[in-house]
Short mmCIF file of C-alpha atoms in Angstrom, two decimals:
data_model
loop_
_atom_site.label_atom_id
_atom_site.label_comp_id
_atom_site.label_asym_id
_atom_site.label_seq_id
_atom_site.Cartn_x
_atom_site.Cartn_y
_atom_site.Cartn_z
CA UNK A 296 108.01 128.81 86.42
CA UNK A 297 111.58 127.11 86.55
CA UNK A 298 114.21 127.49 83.31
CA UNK A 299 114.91 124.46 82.48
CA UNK A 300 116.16 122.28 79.14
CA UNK A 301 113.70 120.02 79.25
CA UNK A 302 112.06 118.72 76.00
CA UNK A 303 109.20 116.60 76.38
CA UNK A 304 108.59 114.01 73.33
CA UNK A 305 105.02 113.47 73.75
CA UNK A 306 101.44 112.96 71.59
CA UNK A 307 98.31 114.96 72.85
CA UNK A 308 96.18 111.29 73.52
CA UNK A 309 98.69 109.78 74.93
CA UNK A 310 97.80 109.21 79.12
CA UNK A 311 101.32 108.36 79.49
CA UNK A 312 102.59 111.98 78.41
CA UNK A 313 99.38 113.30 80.15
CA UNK A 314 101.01 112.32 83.52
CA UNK A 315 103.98 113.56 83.05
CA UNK A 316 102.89 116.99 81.78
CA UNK A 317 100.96 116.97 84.80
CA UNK A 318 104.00 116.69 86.67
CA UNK A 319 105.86 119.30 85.44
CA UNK A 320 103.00 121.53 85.64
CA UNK A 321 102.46 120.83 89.48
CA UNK A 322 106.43 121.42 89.66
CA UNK A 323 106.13 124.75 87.93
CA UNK A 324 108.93 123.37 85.36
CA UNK A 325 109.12 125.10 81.99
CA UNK A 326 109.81 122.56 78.83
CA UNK A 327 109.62 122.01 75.03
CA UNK A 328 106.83 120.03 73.75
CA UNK A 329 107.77 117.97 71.21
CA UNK A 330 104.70 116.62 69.52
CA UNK A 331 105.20 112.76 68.26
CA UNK A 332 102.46 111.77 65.83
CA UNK A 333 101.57 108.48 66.99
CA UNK A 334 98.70 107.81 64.24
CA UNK A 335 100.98 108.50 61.99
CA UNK A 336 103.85 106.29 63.11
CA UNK A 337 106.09 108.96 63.79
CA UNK A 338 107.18 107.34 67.26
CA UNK A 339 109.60 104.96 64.63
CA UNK A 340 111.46 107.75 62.86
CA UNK A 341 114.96 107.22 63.51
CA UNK A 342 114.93 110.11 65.74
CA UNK A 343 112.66 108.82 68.23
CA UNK A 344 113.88 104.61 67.87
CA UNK A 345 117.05 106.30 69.12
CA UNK A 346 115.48 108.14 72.19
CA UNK A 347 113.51 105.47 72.83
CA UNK A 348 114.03 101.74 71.79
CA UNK A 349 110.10 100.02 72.46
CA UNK A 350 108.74 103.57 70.14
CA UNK A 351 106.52 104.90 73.08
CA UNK A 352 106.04 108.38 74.61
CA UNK A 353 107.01 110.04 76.63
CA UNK A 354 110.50 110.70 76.57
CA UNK A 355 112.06 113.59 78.77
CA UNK A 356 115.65 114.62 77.22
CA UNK A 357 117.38 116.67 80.28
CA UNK A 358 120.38 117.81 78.55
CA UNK A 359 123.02 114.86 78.24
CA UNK A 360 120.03 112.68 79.98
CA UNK A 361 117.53 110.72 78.34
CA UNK A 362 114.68 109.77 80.40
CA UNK A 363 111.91 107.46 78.55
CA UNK A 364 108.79 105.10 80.39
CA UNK A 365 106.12 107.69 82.40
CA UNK A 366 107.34 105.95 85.86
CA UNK A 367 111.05 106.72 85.42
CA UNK A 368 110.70 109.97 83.84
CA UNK A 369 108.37 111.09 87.21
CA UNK A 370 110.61 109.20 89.52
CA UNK A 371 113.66 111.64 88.32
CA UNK A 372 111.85 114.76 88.00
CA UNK A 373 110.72 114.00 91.59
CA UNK A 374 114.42 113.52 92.43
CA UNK A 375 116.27 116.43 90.31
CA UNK A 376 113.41 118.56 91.31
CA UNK A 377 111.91 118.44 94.44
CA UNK A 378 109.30 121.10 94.47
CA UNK A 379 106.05 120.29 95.10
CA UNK A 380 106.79 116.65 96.43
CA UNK A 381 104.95 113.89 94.38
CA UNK A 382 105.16 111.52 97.22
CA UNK A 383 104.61 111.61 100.64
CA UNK A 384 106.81 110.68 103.36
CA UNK A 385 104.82 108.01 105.07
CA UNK A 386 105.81 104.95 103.83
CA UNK A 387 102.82 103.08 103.76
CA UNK A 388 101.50 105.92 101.79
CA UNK A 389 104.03 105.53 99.58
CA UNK A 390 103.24 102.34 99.05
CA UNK A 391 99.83 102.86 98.59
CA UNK A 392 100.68 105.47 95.82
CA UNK A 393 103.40 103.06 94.17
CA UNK A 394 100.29 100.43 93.97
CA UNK A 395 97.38 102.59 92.42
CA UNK A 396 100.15 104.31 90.10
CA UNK A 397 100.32 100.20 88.36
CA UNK A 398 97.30 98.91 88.66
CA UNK A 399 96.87 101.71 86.33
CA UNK A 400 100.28 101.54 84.25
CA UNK A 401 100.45 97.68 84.06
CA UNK A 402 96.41 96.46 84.19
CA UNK A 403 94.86 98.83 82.33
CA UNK A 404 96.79 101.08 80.11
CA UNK A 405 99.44 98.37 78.31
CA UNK A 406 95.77 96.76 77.81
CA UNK A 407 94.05 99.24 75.73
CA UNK A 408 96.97 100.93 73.71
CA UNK A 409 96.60 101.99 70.52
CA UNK A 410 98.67 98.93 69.20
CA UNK A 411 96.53 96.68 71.27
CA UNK A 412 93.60 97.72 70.39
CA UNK A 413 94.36 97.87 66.65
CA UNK A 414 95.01 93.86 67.36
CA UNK A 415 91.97 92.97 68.51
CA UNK A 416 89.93 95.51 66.34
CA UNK A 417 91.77 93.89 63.20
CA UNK A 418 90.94 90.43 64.39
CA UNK A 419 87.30 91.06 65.53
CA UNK A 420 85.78 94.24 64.78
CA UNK A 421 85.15 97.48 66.75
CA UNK A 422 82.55 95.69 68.55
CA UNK A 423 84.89 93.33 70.89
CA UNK A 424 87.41 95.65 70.77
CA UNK A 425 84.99 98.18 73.02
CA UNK A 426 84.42 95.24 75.18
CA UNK A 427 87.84 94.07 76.03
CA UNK A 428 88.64 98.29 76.63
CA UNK A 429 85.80 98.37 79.22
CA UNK A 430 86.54 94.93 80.86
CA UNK A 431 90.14 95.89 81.68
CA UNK A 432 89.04 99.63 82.29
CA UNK A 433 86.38 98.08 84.78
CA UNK A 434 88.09 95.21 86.27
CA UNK A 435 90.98 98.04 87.52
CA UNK A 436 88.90 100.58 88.16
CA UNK A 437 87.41 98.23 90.73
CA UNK A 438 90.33 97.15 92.08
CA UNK A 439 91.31 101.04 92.63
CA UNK A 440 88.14 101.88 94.23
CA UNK A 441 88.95 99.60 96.93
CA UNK A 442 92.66 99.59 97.33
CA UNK A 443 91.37 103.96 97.77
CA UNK A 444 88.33 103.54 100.19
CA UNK A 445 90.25 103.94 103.04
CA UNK A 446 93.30 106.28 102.45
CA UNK A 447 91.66 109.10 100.02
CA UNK A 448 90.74 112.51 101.04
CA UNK A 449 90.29 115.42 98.55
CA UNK A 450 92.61 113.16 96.35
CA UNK A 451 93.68 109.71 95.91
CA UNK A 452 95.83 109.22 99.05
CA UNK A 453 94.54 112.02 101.01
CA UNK A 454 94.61 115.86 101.28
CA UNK A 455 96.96 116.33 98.90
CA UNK A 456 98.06 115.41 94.86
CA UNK A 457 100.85 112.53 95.20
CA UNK A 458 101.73 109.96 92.49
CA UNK A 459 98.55 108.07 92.57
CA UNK A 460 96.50 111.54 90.82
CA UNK A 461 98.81 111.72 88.30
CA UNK A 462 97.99 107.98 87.05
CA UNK A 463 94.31 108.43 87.56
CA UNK A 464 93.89 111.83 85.84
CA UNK A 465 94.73 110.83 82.79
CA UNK A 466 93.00 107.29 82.42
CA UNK A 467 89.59 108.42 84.32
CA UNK A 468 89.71 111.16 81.28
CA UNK A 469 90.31 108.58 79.24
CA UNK A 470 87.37 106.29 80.14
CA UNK A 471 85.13 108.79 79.90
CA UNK A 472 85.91 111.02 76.88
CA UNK A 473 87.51 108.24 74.70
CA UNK A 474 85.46 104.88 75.33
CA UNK A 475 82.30 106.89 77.14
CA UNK A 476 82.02 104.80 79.87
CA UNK A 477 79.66 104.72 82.80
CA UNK A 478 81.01 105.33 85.72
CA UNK A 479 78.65 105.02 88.17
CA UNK A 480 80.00 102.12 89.66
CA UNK A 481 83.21 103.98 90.83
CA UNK A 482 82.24 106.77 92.59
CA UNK A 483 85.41 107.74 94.84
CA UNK A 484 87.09 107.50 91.20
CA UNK A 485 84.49 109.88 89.74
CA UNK A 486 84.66 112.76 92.74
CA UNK A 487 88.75 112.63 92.12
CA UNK A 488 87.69 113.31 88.85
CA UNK A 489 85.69 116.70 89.56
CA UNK A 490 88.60 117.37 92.28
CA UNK A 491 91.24 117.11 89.43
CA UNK A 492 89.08 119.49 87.32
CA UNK A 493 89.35 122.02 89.60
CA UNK A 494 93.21 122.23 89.44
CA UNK A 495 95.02 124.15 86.39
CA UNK A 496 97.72 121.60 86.54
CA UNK A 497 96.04 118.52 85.76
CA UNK A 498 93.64 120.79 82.89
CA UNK A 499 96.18 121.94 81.57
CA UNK A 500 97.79 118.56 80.79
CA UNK A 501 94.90 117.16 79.26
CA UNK A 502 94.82 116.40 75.73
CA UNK A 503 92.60 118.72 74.21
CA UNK A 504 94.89 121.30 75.49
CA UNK A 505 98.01 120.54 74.01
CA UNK A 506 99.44 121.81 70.62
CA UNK A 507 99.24 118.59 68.71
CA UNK A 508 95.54 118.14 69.91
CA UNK A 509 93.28 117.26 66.55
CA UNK A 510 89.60 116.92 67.14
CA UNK A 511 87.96 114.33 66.26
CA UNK B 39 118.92 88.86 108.51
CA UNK B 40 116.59 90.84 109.44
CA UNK B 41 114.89 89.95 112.72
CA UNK B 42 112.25 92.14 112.79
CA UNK B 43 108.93 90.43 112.56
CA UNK B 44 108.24 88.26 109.90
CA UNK B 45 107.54 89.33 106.40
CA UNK B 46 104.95 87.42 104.60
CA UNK B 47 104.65 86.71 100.97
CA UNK B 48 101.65 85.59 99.11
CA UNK B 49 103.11 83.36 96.32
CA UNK B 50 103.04 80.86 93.87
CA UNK B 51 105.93 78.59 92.29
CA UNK B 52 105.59 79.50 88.66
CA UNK B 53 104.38 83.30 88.97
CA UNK B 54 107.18 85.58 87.69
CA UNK B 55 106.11 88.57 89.47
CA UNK B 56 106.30 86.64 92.55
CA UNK B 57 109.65 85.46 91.52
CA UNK B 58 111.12 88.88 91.56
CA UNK B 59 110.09 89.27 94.91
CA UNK B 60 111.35 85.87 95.94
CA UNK B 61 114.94 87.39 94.28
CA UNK B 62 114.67 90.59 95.91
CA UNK B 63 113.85 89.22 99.13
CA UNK B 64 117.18 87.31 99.21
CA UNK B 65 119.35 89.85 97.77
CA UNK B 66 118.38 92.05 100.65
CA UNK B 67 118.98 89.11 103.16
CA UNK B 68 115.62 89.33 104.17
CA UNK B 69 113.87 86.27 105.86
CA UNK B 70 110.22 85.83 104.77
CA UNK B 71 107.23 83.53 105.90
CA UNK B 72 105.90 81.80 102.34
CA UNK B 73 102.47 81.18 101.68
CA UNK B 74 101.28 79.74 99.03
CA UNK B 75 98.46 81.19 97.02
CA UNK B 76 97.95 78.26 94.23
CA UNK B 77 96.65 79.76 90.34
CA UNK B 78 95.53 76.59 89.01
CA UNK B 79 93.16 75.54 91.89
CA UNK B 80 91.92 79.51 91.98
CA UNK B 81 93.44 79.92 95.02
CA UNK B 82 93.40 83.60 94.31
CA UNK B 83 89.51 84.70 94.29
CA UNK B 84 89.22 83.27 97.14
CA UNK B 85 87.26 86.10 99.46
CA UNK B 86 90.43 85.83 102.27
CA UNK B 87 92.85 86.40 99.08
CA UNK B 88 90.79 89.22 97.76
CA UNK B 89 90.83 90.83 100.51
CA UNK B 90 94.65 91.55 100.27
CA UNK B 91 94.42 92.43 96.69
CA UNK B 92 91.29 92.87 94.65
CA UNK B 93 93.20 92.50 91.51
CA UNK B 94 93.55 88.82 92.94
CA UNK B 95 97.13 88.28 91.89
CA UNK B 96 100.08 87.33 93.56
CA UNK B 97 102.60 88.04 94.62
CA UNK B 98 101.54 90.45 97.96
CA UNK B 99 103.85 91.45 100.41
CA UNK B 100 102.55 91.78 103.92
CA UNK B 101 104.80 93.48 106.64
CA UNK B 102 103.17 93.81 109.98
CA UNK B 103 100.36 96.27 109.57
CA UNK B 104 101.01 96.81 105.65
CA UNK B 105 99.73 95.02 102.80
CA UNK B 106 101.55 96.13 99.52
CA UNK B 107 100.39 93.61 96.31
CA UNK B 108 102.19 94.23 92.57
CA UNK B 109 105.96 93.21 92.12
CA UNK B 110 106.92 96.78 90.98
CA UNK B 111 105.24 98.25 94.24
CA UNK B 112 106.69 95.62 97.01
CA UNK B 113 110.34 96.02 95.31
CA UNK B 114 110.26 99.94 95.52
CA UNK B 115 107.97 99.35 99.60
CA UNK B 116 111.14 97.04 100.13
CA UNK B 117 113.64 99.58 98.76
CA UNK B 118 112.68 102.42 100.79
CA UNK B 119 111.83 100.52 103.97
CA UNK B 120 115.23 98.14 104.03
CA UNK B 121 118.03 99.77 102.01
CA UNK B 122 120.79 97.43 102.09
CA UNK B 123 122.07 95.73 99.08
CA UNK B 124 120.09 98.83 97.47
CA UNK B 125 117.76 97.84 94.35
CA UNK B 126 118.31 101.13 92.37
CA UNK B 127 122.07 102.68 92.18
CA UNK B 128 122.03 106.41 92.97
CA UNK B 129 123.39 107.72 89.33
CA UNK B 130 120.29 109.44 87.81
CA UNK B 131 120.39 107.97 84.45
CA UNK B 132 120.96 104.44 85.38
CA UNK B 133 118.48 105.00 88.47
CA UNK B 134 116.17 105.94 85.64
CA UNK B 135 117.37 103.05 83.13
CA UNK B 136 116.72 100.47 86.03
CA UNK B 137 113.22 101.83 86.70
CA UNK B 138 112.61 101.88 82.57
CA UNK B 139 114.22 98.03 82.29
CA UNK B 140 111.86 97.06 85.16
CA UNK B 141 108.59 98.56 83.80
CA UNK B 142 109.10 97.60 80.33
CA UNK B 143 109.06 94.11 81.28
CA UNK B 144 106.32 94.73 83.99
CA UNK B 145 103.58 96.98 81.65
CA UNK B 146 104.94 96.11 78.73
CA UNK B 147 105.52 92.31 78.22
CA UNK B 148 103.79 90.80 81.31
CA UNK B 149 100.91 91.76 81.15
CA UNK B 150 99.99 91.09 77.88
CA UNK B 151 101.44 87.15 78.22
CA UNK B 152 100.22 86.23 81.51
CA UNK B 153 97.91 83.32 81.86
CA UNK B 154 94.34 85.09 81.57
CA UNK B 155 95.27 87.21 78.29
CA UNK B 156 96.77 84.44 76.61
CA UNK B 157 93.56 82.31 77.60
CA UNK B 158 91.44 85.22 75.93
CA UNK B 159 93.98 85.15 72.66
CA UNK B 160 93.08 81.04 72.56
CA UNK B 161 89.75 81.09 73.10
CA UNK B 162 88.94 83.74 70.92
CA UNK B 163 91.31 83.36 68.22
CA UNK B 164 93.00 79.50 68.34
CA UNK B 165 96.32 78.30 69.96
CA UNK B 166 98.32 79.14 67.03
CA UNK B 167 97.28 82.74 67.47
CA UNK B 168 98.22 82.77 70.78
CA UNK B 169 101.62 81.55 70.09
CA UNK B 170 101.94 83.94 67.73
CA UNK B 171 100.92 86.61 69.82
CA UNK B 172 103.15 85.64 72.85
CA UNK B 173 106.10 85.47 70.28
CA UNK B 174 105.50 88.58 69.29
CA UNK B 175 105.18 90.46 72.22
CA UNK B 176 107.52 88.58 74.28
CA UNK B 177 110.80 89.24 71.31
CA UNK B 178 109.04 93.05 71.11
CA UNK B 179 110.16 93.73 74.41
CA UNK B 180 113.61 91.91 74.68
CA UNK B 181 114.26 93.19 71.29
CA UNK B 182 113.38 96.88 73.08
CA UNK B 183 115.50 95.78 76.16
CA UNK B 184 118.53 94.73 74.21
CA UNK B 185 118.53 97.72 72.38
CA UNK B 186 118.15 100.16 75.74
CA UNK B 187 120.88 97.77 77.95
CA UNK B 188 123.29 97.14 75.16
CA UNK B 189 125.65 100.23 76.00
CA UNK B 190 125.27 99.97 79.42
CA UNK B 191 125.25 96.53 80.53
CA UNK B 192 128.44 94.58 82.17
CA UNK B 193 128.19 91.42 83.99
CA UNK B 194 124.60 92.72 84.90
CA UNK B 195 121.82 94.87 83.56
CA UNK B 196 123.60 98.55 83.92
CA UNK B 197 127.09 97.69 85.15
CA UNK B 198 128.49 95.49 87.72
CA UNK B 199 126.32 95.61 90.26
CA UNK B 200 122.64 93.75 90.48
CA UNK B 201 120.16 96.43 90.34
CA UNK B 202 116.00 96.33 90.07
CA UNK B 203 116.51 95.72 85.94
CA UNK B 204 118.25 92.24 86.92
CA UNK B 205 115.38 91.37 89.61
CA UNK B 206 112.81 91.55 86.47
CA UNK B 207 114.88 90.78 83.61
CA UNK B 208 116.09 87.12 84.91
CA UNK B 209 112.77 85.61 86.17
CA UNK B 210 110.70 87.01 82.60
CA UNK B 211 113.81 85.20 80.39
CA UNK B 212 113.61 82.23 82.36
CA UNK B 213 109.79 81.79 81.42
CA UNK B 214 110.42 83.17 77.88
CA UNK B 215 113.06 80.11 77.67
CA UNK B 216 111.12 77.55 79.05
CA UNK B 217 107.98 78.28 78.84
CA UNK B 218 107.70 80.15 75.22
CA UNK B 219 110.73 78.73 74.04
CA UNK B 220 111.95 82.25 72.65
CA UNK B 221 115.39 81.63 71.52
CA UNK B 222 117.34 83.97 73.59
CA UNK B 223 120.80 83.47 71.48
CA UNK B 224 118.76 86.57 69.32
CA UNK B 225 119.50 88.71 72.38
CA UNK B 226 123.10 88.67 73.66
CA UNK B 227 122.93 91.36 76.11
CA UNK B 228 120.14 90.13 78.02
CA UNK B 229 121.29 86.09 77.56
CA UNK B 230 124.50 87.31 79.21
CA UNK B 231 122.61 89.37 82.53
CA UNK B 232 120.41 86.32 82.76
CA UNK B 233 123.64 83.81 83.05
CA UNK B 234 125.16 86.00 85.29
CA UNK B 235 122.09 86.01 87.37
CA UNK B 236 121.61 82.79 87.62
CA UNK B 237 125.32 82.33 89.25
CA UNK B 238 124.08 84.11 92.39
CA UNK B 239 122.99 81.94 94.91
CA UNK B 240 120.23 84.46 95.97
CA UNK B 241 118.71 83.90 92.62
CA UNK B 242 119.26 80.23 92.60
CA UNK B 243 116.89 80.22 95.86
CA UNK B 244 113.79 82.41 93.87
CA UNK B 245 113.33 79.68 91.28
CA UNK B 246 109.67 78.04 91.26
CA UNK B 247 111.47 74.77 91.56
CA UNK B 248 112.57 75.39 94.73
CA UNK B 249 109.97 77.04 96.28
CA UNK B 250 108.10 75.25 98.88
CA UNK B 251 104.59 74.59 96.55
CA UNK B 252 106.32 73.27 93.62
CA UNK B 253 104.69 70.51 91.63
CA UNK B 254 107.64 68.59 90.19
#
């Protein structure tokens, strides 16, 4: 494991943190977690509006840097620390990471957020707010399943964990153990699953494994 | 110019993702084939369209063998694979603000005002709703933005020079403006990146008025 100053602001459900922490785990980088209630509304203490402006984790201080939004924060540990490379070189494959990464952090998670869901559960019950999780859950899902068909291997984009893992991980976890959801449709999605079970890095980013974890 | 062979890029006028594309594309002096995929006659499920992205939005980016569809992912393909007039500067903290700018417009705001979601928020809930909830979200972010560029921001997002936080920042005020009427006098910082944007003849080019399938 590297010495490092890192300090990770993050909140055990969150699948944003969950990526990251997978990321420093797969880079063997030591940090601080720094637990952010987000049930509680800690994410708007003055502290954290300062760190981070639109009150989401993560948020990766790096001594005099401050590092906030999943995508950056993995983008500059990838640069600052190069071990264990979470791209590949190929740039197709890049590509094909860069694309699976949003379909994830732009069409599914901003869509079933806590505050979004809190929205549409005040609005209409706990009913619709299930169905408008699973239709955006499903309606990526699908579109990862084929944008995947031809370029995964033991993992997303082949024989080995790149960008694309670290985006699925967390919100195939999240599908399943949060909104229960049958996957049966999606089975590439479902055998990355049981691959990413396998690995200590990715289970030991999960959210029942972190100090703030509550259960519920 | 570039004269390799041709780029193509699915389209349509008023998309903004494809819009940052359309600015990218220029600031990079890179000549493209346009083709346009129109939203309002469901261009877009069509089974050729769907093909290149399941998702079945525009804008996607086709370069000789590779498809690449979502804004984020074609800017970062385009990046890496053509480096002049580079998107992201190479300082780590405003590499990382640029990325953060970019995807708090892209997962953050976006999605949750483009033209399905707010259809949802109507039917469900009423047009006043939905101009409620487009207000909301839309000021959320810029108020986020403003908060994150203020300190950092000169004639453009992080300094002097246009970076990847102008190439989504200009084309989401521009529909904020027009198309939400969000009064963007509330956000100073941003108001000024977007007039300086919209000095630069590469950006004059990207509006939806002056792409090839606009209905005037």
């Amino acid at each position: 494991m590297e010495e490092t100053q890192l300090k990770l602001y993050s909140y055990w459900r969150s699948s944003c943190s969950c990526r990251v922490r997978i990321a420093l785990n797969l880079k063997r980088l030591k940090y601080e977690y720094k637990a952010v209630n987000l049930v509680k509304g800690e994410q708007f203490s003055p502290e954290f509006s300062k760190l981070n402006p639109l009150n989401f984790v993560p948020a990766l201080v790096d001594g005099d840097i401050v590092v906030a939004d999943s995508f950056a924060i993995l983008m500059y540990l990838e640069e600052k620390y190069p071990q264990h490379p979470l791209l590949p070189q190929d740039l197709h494959k890049r590509a094909i990471n860069y694309q699976a990464a949003n379909i994830v952090s732009a069409n599914i998670q901003p869509l079933q957020n806590l505050v979004v869901l809190k929205y549409i559960e005040e609005k209409c019950g706990s009913g619709e707010r299930l169905t408008w999780v699973k239709h955006h859950i499903e309606k990526g899902f699908a579109a990862l399943e084929k944008l995947l068909k031809d370029h995964a291997g033991k993992y997303a984009t082949g024989d080995e964990v790149f960008l694309a893992d670290l985006f699925l991980a967390p919100q195939i976890h999240a599908a399943l153990k949060r909104f229960k959801m049958d996957m049966t449709e999606f089975p590439l999605l479902l055998r990355l699953n049981d691959a990413y079970n396998e690995l200590p890095a990715f289970q030991d980013a999960m959210p029942e494994k972190q100090p703030d974890y509550v259960p519920s | 110019m570039s004269s390799s062979s041709k780029l193509v890029l699915y389209s349509y006028w008023q998309s903004s993702c494809a819009w940052r594309v359309r600015f990218a594309l220029n600031l990079k002096g890179l000549a493209y084939e346009y083709r346009s995929v129109n939203l309002r006659k469901g261009e877009q499920f069509s089974p050729e369209f769907k093909k290149l992205n399941p998702l079945c939005f525009v804008p996607v980016l086709v370069d000789g063998d590779i498809v690449v569809s979502d804004s984020f992912a074609i800017l970062l393909y385009l990046n890496e694979k053509y480096p002049q007039n580079a998107l992201l500067p190479s300082d780590p903290q405003l590499r990382a603000l640029n990325l953060q700018a970019s995807n708090i417009v892209s997962s953050s705001m976006q999605p949750l005002i483009m033209q399905s979601i707010l259809k949802y928020i109507e039917d469900k809930f009423g047009p006043a709703e939905r101009q409620l909830w487009v207000r909301h979200n839309t000021e959320k972010g810029f108020q986020a933005l403003e908060k994150l560029l203020k300190d950092y921001a000169g004639t453009y997002a992080t300094g002097e020079e246009v970076y990847m936080a102008d190439v989504f920042l200009a084309p989401q005020t521009a529909v904020a403006e027009m198309r939400f009427n969000i009064d963007m006098s509330k956000f100073p910082t941003l108001n000024g990146i977007y007039k300086s944007c919209k000095d630069l003849p590469e950006f004059q080019a990207s509006v939806p008025e002056r792409q090839p399938d606009a209905e005037l």
